[in-house]
mmCIF file of C-alpha atoms in Angstrom:
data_model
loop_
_atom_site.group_PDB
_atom_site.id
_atom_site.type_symbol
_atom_site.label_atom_id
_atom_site.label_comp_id
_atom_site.label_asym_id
_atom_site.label_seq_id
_atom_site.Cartn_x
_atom_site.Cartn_y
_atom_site.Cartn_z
ATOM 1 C CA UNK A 1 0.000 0.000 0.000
ATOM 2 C CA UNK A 2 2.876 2.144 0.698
ATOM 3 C CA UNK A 3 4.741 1.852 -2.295
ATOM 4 C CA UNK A 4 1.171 2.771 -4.048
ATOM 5 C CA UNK A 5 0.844 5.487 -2.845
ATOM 6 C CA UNK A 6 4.573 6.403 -2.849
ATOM 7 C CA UNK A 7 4.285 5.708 -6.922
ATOM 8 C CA UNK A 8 1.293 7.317 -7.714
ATOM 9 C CA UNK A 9 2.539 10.504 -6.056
ATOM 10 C CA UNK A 10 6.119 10.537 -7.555
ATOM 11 C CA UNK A 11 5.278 9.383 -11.185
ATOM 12 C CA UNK A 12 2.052 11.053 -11.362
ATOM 13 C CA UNK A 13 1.450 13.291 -8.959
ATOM 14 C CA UNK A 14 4.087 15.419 -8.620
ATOM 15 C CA UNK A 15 4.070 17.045 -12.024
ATOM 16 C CA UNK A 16 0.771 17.775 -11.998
ATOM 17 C CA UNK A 17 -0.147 21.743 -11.849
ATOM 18 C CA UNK A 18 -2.321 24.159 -11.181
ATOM 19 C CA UNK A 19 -4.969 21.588 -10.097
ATOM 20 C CA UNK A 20 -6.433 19.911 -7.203
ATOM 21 C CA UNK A 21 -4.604 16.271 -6.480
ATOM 22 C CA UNK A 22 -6.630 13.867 -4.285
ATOM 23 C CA UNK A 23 -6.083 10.517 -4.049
ATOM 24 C CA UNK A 24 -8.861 8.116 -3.121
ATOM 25 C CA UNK A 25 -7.385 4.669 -1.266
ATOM 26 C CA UNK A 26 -9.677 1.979 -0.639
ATOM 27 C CA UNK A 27 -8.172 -0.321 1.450
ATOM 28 C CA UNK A 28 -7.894 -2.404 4.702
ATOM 29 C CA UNK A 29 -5.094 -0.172 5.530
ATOM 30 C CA UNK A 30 -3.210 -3.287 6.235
ATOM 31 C CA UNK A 31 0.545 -2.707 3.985
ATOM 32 C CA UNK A 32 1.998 -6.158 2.318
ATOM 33 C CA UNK A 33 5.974 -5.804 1.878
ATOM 34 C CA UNK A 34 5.929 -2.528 1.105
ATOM 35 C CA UNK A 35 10.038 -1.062 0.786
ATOM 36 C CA UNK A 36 8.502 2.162 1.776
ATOM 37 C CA UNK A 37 7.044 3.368 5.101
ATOM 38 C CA UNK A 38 3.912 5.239 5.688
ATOM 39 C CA UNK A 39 6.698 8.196 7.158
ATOM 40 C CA UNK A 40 7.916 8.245 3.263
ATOM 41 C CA UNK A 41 4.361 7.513 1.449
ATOM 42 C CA UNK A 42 3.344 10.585 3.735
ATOM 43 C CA UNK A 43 6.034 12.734 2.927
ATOM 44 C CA UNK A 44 5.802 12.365 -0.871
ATOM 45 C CA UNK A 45 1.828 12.807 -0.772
ATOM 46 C CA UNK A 46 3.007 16.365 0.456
ATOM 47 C CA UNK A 47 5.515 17.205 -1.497
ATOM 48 C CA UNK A 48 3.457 16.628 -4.409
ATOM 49 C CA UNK A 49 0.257 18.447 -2.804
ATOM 50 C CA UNK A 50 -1.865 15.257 -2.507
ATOM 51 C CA UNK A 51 -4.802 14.560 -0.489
ATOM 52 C CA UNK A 52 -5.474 11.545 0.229
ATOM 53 C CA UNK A 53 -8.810 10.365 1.093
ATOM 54 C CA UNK A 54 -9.936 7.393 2.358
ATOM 55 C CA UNK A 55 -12.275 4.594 2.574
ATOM 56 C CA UNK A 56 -11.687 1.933 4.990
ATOM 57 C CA UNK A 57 -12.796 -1.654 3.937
ATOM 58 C CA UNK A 58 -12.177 -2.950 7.736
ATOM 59 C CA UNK A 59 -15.052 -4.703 9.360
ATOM 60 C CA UNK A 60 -13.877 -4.762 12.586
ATOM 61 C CA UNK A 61 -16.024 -1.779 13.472
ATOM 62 C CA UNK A 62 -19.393 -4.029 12.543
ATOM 63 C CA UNK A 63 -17.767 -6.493 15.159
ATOM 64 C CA UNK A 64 -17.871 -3.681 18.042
ATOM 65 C CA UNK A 65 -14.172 -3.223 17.997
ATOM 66 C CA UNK A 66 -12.904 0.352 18.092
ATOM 67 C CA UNK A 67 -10.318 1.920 15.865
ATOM 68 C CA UNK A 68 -8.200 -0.855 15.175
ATOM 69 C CA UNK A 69 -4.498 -0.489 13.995
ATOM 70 C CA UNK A 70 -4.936 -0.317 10.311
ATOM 71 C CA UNK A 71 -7.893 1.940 10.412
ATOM 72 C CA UNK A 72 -5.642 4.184 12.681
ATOM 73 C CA UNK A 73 -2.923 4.223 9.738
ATOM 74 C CA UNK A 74 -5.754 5.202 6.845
ATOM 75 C CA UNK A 75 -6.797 8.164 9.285
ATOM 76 C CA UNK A 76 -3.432 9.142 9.851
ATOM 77 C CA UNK A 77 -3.330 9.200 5.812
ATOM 78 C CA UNK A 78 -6.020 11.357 5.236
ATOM 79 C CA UNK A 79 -5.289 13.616 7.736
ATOM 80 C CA UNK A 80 -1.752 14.306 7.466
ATOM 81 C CA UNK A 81 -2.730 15.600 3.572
ATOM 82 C CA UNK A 82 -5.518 17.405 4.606
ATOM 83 C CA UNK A 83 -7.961 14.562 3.209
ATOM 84 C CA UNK A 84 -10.682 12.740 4.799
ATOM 85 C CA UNK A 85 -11.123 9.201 6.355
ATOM 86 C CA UNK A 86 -14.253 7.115 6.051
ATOM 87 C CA UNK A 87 -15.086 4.143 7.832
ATOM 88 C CA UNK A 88 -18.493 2.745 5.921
ATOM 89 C CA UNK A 89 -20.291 -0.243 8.214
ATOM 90 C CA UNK A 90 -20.701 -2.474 5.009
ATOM 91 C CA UNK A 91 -20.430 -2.048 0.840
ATOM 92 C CA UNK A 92 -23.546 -0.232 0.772
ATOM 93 C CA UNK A 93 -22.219 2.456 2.418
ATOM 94 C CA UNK A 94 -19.356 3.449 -0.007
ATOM 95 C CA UNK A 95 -21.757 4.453 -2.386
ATOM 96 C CA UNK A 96 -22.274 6.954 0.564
ATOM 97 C CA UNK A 97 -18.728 7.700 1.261
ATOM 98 C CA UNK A 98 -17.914 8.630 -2.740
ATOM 99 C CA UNK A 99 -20.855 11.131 -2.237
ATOM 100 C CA UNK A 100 -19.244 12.710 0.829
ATOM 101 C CA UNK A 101 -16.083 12.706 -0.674
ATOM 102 C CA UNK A 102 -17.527 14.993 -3.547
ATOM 103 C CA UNK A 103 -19.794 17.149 -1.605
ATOM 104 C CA UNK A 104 -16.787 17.734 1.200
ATOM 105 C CA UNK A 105 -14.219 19.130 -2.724
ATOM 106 C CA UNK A 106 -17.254 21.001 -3.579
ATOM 107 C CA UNK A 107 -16.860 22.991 -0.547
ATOM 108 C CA UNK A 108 -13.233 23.287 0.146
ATOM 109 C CA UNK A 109 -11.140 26.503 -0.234
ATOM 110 C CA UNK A 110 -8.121 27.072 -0.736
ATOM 111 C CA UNK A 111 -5.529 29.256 1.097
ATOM 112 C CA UNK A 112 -2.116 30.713 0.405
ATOM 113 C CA UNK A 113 0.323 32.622 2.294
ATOM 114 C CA UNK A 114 3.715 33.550 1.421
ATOM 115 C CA UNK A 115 6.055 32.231 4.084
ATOM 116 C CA UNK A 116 8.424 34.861 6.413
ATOM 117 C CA UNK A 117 11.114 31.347 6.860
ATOM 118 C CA UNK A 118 13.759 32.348 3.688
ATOM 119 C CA UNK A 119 15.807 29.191 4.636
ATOM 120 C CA UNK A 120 15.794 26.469 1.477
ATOM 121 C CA UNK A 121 16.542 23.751 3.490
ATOM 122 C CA UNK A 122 13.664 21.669 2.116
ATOM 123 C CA UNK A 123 12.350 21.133 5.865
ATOM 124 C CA UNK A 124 9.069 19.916 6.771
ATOM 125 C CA UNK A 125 7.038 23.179 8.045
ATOM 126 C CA UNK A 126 4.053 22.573 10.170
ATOM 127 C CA UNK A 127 1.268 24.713 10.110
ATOM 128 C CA UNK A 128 -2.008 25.242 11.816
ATOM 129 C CA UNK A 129 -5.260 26.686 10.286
ATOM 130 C CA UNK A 130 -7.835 27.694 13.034
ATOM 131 C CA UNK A 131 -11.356 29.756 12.422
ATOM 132 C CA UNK A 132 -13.130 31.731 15.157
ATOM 133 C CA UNK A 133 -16.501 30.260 13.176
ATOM 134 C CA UNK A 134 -17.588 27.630 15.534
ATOM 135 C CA UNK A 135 -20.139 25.817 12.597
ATOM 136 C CA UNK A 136 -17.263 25.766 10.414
ATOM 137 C CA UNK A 137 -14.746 22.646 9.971
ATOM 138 C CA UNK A 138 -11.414 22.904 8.881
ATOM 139 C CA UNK A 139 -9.518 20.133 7.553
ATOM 140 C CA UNK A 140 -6.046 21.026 6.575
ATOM 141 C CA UNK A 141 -2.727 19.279 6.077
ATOM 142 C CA UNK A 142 -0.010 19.499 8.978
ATOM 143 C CA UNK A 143 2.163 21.438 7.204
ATOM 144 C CA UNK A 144 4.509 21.374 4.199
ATOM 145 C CA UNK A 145 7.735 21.050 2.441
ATOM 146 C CA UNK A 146 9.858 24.226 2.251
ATOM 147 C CA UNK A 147 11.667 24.846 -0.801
ATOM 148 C CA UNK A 148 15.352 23.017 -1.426
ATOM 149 C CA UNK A 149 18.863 24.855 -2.558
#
């Protein structure tokens, strides 16, 4: 899962512009032999400006167990990149999900700012968007990237 998501970022991904990148993951969250780590697959999501959103095909949650390990990873995922995680009950709800999914990038915004840090030491920065609206929600990535050389 990893390496997917490493891949899709660095091959495709990255040289996209001047668009919106999300990437939808369907998965157990559970990573087979991956060479890369979820540290690296989350680095290279934000490099490249990808959110990743995604939809959790765990059962566990039907079974009364809370938040297990690999549902824990696919949050961390989506909410590292500013994405989304969803946890349907059973297939019928990903119909459901896909429809969140869109509603939730109808109504996003975006927001700029041009950094005071001069350094180009390609360092992660971590940032924090807040609102003083209390019926408002903001989902934003930790932080980002700063430029290299």
């Amino acid at each position: 899962m990893f390496d997917a998501i490493f891949q899709v970022c660095q091959e495709k991904m990255k040289s996209e512009t001047g668009s919106r990148k999300i990437l939808v993951l369907i998965s157990d969250g559970d990573d087979n032999l991956s060479l890369e780590s979820v540290e690296s697959a989350l680095e290279i999501a934000q490099r490249a400006d990808v959110s990743i959103f995604t939809l959790s095909t765990n059962s566990s949650a039907f079974f009364g167990m809370s938040s297990p390990k690999n549902d824990k990873i696919l949050k961390r995922l989506a909410d590292e990149t500013g994405g989304r995680a969803f946890f349907p009950l059973k297939a019928e709800d990903l119909a459901q999900s896909f429809q969140d999914i869109g509603e939730e990038l109808r109504s996003q915004y975006s927001l700029a700012y041009r950094s005071t840090n001069s350094s180009r030491d390609g360092a992660f920065r971590a940032i924090k968007v807040d609102t003083d609206q209390k019926n408002l929600k903001v989902r934003a990535r930790k932080g980002y990237y700063g430029p290299r050389g």
